Coordinates of N, CA and C in Angstrom, one line a residue:
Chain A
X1 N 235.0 -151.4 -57.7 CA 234.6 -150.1 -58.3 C 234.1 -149.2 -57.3
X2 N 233.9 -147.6 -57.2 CA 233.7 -146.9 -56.6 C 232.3 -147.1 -56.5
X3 N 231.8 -146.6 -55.4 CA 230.2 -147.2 -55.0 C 229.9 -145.9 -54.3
X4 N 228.9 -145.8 -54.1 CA 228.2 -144.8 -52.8 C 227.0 -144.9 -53.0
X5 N 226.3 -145.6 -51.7 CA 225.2 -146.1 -51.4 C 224.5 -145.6 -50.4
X6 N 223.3 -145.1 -50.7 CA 222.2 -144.2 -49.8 C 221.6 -144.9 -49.1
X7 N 221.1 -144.9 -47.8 CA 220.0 -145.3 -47.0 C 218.7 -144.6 -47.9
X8 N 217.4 -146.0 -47.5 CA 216.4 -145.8 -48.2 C 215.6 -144.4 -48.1
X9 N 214.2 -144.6 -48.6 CA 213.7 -143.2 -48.3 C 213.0 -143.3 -47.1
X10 N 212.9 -141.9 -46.2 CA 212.2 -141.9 -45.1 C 211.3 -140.3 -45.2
X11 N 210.3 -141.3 -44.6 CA 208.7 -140.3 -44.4 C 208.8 -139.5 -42.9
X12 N 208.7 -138.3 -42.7 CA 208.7 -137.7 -42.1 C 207.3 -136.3 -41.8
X13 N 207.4 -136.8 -40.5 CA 206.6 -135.3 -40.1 C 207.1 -133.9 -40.0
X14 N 206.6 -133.0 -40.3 CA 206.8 -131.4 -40.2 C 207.2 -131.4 -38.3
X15 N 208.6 -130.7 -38.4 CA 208.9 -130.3 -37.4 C 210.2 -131.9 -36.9
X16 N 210.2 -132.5 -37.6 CA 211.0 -133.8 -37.1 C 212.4 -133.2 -38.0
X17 N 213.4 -134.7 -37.7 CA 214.9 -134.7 -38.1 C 214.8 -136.3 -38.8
X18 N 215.9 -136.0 -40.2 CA 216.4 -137.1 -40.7 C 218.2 -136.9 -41.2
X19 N 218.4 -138.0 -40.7 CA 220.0 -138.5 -40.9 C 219.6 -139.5 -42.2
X20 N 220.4 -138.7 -43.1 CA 220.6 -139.4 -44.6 C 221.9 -140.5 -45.2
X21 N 222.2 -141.7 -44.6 CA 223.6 -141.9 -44.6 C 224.5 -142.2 -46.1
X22 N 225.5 -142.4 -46.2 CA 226.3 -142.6 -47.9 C 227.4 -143.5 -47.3
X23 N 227.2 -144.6 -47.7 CA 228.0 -145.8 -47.1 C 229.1 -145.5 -49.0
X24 N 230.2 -145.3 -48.3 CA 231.7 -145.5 -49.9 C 232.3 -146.9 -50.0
X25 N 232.2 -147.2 -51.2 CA 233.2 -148.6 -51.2 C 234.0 -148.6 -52.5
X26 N 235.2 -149.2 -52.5 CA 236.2 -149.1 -53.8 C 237.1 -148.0 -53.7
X27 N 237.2 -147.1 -52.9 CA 237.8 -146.4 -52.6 C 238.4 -145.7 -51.5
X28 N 239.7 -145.2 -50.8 CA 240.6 -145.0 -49.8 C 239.4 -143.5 -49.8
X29 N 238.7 -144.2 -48.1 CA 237.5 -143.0 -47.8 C 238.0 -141.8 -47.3
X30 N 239.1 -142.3 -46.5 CA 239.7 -141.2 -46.0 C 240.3 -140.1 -46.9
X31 N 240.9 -140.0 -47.4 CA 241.4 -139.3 -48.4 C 240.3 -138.3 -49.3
X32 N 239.3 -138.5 -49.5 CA 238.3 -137.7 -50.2 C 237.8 -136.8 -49.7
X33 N 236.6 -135.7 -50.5 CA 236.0 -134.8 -49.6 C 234.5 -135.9 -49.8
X34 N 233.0 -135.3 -49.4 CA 231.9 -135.7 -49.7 C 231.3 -134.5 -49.9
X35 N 230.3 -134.6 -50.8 CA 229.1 -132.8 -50.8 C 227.8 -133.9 -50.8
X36 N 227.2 -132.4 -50.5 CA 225.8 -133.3 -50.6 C 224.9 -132.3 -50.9
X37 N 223.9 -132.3 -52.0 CA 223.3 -131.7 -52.7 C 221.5 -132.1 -52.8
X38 N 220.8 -131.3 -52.7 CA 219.3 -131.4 -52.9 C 218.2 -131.6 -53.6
X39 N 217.4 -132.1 -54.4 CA 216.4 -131.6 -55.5 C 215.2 -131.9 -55.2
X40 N 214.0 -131.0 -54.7 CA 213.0 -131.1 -54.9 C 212.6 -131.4 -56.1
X41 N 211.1 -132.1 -56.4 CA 210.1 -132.4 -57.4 C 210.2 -131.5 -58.2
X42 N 210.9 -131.8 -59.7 CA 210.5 -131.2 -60.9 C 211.7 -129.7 -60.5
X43 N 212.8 -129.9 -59.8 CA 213.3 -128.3 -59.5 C 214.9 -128.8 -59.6
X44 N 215.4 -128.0 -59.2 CA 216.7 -127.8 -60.0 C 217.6 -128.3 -58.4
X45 N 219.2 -128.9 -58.8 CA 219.9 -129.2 -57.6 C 219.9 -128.4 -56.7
X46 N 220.2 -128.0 -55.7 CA 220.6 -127.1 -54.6 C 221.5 -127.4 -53.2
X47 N 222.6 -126.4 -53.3 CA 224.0 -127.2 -52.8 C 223.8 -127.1 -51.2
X48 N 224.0 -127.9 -50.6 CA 223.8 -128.4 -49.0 C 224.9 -128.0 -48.4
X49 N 226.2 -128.8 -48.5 CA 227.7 -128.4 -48.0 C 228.5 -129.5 -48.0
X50 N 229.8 -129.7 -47.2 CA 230.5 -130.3 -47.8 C 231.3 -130.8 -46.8
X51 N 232.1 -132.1 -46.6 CA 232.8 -132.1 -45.6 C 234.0 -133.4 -46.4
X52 N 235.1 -133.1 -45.3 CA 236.3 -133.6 -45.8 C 236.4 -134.6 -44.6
X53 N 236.6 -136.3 -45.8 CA 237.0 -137.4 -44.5 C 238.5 -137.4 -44.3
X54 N 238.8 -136.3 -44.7 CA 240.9 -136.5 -44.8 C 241.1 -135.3 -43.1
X55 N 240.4 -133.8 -43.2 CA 240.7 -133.8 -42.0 C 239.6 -133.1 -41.1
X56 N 238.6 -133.8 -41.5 CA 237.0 -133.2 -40.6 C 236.3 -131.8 -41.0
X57 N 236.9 -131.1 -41.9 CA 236.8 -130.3 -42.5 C 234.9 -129.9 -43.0
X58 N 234.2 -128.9 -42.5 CA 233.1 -129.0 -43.0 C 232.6 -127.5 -43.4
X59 N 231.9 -127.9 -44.6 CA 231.4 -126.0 -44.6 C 230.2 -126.3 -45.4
X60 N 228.9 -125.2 -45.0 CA 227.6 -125.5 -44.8 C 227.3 -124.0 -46.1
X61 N 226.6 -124.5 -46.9 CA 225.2 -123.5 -47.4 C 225.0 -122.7 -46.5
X62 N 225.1 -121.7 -46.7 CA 224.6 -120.2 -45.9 C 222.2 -120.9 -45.6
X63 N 222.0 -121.4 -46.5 CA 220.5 -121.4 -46.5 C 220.3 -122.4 -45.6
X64 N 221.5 -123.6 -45.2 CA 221.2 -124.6 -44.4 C 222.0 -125.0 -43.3
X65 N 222.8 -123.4 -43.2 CA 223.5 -123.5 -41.8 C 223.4 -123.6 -40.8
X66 N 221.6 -123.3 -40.0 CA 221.2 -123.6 -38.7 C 220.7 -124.7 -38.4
X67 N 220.3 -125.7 -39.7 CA 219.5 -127.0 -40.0 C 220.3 -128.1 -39.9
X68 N 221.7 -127.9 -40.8 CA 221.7 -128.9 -41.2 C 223.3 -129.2 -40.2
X69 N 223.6 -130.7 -40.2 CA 224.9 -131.3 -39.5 C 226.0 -132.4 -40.3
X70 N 227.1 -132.2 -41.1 CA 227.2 -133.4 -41.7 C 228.4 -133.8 -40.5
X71 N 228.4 -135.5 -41.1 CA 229.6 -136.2 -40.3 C 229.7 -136.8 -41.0
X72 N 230.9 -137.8 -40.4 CA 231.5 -139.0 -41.0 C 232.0 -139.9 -40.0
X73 N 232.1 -141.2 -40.4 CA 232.5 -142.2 -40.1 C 233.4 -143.3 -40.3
X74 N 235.0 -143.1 -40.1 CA 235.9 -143.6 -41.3 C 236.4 -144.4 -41.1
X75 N 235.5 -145.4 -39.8 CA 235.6 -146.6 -39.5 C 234.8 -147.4 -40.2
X76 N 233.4 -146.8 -40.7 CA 232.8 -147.5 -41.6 C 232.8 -146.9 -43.4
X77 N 233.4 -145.6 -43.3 CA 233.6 -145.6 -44.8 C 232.0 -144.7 -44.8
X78 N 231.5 -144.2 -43.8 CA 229.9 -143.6 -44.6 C 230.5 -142.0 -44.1
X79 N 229.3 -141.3 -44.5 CA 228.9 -139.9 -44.4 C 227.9 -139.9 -44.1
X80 N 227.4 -138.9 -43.2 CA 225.8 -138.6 -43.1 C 225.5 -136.9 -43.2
X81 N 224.1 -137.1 -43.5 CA 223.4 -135.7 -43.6 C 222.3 -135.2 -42.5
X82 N 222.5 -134.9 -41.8 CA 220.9 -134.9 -40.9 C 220.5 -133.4 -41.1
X83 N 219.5 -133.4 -41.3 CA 218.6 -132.0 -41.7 C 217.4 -132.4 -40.2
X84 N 217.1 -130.8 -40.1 CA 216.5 -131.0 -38.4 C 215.2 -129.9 -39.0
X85 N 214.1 -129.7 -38.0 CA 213.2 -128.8 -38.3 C 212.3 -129.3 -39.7
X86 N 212.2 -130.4 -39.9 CA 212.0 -130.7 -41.6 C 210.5 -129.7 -41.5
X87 N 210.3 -129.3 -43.1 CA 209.0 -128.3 -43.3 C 208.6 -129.1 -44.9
X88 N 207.2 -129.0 -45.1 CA 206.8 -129.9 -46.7 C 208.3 -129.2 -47.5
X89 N 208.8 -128.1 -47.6 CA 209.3 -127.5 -48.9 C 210.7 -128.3 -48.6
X90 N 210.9 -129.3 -47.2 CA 212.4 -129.7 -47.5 C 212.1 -131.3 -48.4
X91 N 210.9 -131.8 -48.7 CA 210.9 -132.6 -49.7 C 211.3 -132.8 -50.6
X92 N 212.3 -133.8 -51.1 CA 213.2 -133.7 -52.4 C 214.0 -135.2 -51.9
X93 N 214.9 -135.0 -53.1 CA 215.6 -136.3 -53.4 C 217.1 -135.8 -52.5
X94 N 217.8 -136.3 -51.9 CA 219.3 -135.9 -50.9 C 220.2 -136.8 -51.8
X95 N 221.0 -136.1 -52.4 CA 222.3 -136.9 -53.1 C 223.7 -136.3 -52.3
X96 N 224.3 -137.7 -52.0 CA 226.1 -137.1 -51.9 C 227.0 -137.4 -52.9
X97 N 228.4 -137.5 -52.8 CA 228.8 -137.1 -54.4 C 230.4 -137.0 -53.5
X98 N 231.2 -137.6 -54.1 CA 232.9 -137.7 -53.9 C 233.1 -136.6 -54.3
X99 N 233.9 -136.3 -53.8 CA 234.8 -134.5 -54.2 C 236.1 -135.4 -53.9
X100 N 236.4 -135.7 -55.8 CA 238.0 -135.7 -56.0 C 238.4 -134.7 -56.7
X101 N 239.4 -134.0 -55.8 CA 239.9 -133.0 -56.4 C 239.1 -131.7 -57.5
X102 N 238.0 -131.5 -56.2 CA 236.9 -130.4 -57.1 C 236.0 -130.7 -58.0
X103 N 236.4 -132.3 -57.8 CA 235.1 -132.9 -58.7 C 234.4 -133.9 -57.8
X104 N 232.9 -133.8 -58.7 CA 232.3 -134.7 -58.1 C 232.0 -136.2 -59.2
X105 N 232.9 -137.1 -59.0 CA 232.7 -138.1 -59.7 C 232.1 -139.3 -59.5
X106 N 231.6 -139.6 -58.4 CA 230.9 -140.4 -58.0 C 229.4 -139.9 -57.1
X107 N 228.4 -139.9 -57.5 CA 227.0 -139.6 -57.1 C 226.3 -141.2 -56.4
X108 N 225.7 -140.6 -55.2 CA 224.7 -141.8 -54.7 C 223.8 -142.0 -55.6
X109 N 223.0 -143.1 -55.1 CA 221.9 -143.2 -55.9 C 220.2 -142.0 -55.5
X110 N 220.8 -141.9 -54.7 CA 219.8 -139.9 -54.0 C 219.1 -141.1 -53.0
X111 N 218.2 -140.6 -52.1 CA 217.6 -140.7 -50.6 C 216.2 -140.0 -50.5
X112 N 214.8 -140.0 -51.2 CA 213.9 -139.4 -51.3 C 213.5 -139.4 -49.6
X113 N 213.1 -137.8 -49.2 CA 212.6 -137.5 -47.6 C 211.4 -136.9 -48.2
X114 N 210.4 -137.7 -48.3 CA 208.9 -136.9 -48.1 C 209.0 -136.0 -46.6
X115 N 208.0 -135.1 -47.0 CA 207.9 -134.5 -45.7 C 206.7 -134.3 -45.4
X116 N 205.6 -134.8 -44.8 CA 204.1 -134.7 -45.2 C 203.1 -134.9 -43.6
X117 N 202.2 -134.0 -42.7 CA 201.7 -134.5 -41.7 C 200.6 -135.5 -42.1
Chain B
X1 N 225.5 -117.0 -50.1 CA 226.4 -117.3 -51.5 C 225.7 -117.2 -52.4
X2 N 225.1 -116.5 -53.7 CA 224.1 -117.0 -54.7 C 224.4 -118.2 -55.6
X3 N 223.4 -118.7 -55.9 CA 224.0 -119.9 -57.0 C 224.2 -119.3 -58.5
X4 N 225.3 -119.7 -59.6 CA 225.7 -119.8 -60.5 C 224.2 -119.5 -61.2
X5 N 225.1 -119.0 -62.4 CA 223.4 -118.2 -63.1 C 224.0 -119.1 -64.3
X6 N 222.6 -120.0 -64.9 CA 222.5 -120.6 -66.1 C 221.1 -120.1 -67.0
X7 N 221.1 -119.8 -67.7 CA 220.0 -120.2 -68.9 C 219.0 -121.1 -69.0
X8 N 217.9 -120.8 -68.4 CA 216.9 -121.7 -67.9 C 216.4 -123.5 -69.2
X9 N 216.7 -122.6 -70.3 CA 216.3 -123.6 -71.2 C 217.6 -123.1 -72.3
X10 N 217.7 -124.2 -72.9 CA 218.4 -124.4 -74.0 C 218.5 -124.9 -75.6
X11 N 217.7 -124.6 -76.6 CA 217.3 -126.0 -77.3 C 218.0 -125.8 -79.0
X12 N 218.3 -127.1 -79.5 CA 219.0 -127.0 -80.9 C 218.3 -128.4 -81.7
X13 N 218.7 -128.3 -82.5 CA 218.3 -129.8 -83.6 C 219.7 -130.7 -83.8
X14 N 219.0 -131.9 -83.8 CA 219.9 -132.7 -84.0 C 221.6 -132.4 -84.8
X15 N 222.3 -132.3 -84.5 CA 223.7 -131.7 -85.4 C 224.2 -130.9 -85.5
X16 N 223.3 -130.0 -84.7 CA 223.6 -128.7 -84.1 C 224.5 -128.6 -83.2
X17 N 225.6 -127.1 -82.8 CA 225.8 -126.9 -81.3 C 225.4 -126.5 -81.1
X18 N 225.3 -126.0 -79.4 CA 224.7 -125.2 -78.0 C 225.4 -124.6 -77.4
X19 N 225.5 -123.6 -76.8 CA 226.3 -123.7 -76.0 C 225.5 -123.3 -74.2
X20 N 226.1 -123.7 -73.3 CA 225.4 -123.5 -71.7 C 226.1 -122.6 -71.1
X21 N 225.7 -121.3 -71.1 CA 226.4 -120.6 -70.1 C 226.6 -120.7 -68.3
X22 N 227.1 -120.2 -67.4 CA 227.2 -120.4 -66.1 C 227.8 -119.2 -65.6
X23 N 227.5 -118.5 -65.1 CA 228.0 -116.9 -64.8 C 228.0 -116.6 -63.1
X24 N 229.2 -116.7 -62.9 CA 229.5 -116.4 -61.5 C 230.2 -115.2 -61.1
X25 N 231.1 -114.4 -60.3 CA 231.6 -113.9 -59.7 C 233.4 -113.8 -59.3
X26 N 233.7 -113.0 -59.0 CA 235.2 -113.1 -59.4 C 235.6 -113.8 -57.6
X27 N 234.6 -113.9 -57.1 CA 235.0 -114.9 -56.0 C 234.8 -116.5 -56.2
X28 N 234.5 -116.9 -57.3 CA 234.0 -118.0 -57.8 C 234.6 -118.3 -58.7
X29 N 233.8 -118.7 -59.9 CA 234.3 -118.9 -61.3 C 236.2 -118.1 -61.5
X30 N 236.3 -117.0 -61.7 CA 236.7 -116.0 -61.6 C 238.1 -116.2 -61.4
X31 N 238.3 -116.8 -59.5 CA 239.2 -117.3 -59.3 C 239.8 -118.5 -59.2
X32 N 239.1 -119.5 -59.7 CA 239.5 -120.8 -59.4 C 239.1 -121.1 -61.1
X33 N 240.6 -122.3 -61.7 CA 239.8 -123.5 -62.6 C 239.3 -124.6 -62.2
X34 N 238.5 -124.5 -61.3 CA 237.7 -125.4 -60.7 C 236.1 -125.6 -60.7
X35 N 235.8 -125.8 -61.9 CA 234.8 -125.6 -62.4 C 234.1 -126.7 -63.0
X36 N 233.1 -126.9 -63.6 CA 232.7 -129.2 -63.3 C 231.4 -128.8 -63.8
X37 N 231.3 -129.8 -64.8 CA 229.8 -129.8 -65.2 C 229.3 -131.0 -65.4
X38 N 228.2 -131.1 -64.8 CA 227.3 -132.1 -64.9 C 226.1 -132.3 -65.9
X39 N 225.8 -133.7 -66.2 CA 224.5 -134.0 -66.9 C 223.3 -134.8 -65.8
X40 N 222.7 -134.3 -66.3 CA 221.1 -135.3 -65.2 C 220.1 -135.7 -66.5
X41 N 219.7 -136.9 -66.5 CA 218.6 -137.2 -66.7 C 217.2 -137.1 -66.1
X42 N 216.2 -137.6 -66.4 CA 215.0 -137.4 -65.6 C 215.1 -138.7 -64.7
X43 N 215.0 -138.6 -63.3 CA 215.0 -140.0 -62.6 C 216.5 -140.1 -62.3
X44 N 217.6 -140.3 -62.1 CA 218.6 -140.9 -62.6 C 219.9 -139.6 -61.6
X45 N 220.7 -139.7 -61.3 CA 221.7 -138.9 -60.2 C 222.3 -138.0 -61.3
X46 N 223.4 -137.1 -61.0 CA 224.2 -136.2 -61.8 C 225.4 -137.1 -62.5
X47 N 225.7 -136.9 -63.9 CA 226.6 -137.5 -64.1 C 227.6 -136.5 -64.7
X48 N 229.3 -136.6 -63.7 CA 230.5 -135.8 -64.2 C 230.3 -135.7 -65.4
X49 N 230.4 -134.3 -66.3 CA 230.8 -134.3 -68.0 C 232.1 -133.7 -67.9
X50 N 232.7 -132.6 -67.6 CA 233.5 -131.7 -67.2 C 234.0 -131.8 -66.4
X51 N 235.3 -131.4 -66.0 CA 235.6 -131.1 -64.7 C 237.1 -129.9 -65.2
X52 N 237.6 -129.3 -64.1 CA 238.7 -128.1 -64.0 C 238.3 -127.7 -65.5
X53 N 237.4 -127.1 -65.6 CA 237.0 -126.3 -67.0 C 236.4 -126.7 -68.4
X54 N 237.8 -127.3 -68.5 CA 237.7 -128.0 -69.5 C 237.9 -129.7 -70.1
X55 N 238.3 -130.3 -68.5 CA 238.8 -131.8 -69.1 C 237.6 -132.7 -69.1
X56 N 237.7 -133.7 -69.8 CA 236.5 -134.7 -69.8 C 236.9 -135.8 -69.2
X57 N 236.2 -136.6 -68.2 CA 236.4 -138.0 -67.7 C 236.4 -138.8 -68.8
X58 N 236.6 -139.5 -68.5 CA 237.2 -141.0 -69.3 C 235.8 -141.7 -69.9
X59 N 236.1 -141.5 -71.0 CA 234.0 -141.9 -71.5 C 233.6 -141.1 -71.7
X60 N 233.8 -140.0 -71.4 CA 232.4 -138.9 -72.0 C 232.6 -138.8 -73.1
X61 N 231.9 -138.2 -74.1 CA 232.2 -137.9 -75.5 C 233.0 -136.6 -75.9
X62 N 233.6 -136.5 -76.9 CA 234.4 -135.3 -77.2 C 233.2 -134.3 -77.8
X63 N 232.4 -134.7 -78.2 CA 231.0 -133.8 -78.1 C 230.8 -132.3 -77.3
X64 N 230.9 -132.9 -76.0 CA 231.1 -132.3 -74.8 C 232.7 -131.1 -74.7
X65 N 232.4 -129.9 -74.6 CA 233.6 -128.9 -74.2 C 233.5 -127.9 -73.6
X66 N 234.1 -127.9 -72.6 CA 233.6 -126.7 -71.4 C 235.4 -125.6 -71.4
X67 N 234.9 -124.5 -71.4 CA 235.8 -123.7 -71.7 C 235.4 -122.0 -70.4
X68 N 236.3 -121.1 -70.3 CA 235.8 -120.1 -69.1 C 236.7 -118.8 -69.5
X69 N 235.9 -117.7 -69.4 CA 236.5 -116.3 -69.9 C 236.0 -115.5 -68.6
X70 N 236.8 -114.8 -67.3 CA 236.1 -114.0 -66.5 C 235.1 -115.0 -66.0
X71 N 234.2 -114.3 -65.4 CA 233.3 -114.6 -64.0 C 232.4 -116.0 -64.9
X72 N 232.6 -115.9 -66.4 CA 231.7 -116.9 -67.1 C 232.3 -118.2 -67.6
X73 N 231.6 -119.8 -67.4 CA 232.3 -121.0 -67.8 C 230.9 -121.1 -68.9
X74 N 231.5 -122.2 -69.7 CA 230.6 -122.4 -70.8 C 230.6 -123.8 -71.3
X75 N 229.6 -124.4 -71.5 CA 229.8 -125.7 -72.0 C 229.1 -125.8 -73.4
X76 N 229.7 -126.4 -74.2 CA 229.3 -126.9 -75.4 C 229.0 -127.8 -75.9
X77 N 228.0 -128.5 -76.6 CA 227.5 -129.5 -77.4 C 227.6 -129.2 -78.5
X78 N 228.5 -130.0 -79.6 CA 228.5 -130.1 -80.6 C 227.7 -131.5 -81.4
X79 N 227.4 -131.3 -82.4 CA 226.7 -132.5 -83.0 C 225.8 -133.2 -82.2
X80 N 224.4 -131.9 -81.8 CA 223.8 -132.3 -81.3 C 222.9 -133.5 -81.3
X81 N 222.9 -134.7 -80.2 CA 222.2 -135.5 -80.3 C 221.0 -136.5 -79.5
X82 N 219.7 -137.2 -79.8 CA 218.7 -137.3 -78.9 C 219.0 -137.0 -77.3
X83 N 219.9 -138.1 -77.2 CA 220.8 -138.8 -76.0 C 221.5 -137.6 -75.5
X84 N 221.3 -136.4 -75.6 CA 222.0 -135.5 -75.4 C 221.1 -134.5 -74.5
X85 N 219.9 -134.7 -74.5 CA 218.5 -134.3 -74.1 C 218.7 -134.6 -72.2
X86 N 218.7 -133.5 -71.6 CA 218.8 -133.5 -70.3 C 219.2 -132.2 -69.6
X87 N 219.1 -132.5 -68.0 CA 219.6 -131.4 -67.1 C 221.0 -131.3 -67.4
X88 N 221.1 -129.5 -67.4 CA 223.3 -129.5 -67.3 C 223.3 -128.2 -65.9
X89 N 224.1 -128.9 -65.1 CA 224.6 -128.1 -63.9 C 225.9 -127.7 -63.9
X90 N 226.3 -126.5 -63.3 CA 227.9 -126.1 -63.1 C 227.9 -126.1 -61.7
X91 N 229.0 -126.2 -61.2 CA 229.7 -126.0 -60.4 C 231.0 -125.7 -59.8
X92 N 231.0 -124.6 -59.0 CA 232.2 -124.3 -58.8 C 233.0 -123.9 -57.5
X93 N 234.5 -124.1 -57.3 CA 234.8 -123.7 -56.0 C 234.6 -122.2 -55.8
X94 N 234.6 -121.9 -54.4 CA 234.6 -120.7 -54.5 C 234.7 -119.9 -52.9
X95 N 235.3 -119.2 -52.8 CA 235.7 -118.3 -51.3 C 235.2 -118.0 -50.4
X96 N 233.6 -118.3 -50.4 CA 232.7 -118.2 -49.6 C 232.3 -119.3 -48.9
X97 N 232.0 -119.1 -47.7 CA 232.1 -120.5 -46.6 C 231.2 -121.7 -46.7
X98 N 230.7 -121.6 -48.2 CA 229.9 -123.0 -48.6 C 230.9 -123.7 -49.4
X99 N 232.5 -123.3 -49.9 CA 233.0 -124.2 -50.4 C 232.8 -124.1 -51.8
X100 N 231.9 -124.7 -52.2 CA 232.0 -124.9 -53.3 C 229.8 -124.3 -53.8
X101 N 229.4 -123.9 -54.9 CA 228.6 -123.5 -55.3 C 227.9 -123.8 -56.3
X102 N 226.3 -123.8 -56.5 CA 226.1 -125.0 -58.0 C 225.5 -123.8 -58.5
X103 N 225.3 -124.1 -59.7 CA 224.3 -122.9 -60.8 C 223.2 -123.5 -60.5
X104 N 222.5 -122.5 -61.5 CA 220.7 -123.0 -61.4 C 220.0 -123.9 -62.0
X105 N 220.8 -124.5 -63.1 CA 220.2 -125.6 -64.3 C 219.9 -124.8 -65.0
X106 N 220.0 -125.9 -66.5 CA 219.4 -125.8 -67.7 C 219.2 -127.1 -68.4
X107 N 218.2 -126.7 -68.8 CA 217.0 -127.6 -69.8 C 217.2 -127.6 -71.1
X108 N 218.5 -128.6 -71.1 CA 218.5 -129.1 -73.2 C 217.5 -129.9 -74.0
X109 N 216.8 -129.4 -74.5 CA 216.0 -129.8 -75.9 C 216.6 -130.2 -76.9
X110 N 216.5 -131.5 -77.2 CA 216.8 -131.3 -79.4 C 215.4 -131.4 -79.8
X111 N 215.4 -130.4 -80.9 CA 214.2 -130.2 -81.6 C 213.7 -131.5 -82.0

């Protein structure tokens, strides 16, 4: 069955970087897109950007264009998210999410990043 | 890019419908049927309801109907019920170099 599996949560200092990884299983990885999406405490999703394991393909949120880096790995089937500069307000839950064919049908289980000195 | 405009709250009684609006732009909604709605619980990841407008994944309830006229998509609950109580997001492709774009949420109530 299709899977996508988050690396745990990590504590971070103001001004540091965290790589969020999404390990896929049950499914031909290459061929998909991935998104990856945000929610702070008590607040509504907020879209991150997107990248394609079929041909490297990436495109970033205008709000998280100078922060943020995705990749992939399609020797191991993961994606990653690294957000850099972290500030308290990037505290939230990090979800990635299959883009089959404009959908997102498969959601991680999210990656909570406190961000706290 | 701005995000998709939804209706902050939403609320009906049991057996009721709803409907959730999502209002985007003719570079978004507009031009693509590529449009996808989600359910969230509290705690718990997004789960596909919708997808290309109107179709439903496999399992979801026929409850559930998402339909789109111009810059606006819409989702509907019919026969409203407890279990039906949650976050609903849209999302859509769209021209601008983020790809794809999410709304702002809404907050269903059954009375």
């Amino acid at each position: 069955q299709v899977q996508l599996v988050q690396s745990g949560a990590e504590v971070r200092k103001p001004g540091a970087s965290v790589k969020v990884s999404c390990r896929a299983s049950g499914y031909t990885f290459s061929v998909y897109g991935v998104g990856w999406a945000r929610q702070a405490p008590g607040q509504g999703l907020e879209w991150m950007g997107w990248i394609s394991a079929y041909n490297g393909n990436i495109n970033y949120a205008e709000k998280f264009q100078d922060r943020v880096t995705l990749t992939i790995d399609t020797s191991t089937s993961t994606a990653y998210m690294e957000l850099r500069n972290l500030r308290s307000d990037d505290t939230a839950f990090y979800y990635c999410a299959r883009d089959a064919n404009h959908r997102f049908d498969y959601w991680g289980q999210g990656t909570l990043v406190p961000v706290s000195s | 890019q701005s995000a998709l405009t939804q209706p902050a709250s939403v609320s009906g009684s049991p057996g009721q419908s709803i409907t959730v609006s999502c209002t985007g732009t003719g570079g978004d909604i507009g031009s693509y049927g590529h449009v996808s709605w989600y359910q969230q619980h509290p705690g718990k990841a997004p789960k596909l309801i919708i997808f290309d407008v109107s179709n439903r994944p496999l399992g979801v309830s026929h409850r559930f109907y998402g339909s789109k006229s111009g810059n606006t998509a819409s989702l509907t609950i019919s026969g409203l019920q407890t279990e039906d109580e949650a976050d609903y997001y849209c999302i859509s492709l769209t021209t601008s170099t983020s790809h794809y774009v999410l709304g702002t949420g809404t907050k269903v109530t059954v009375l």
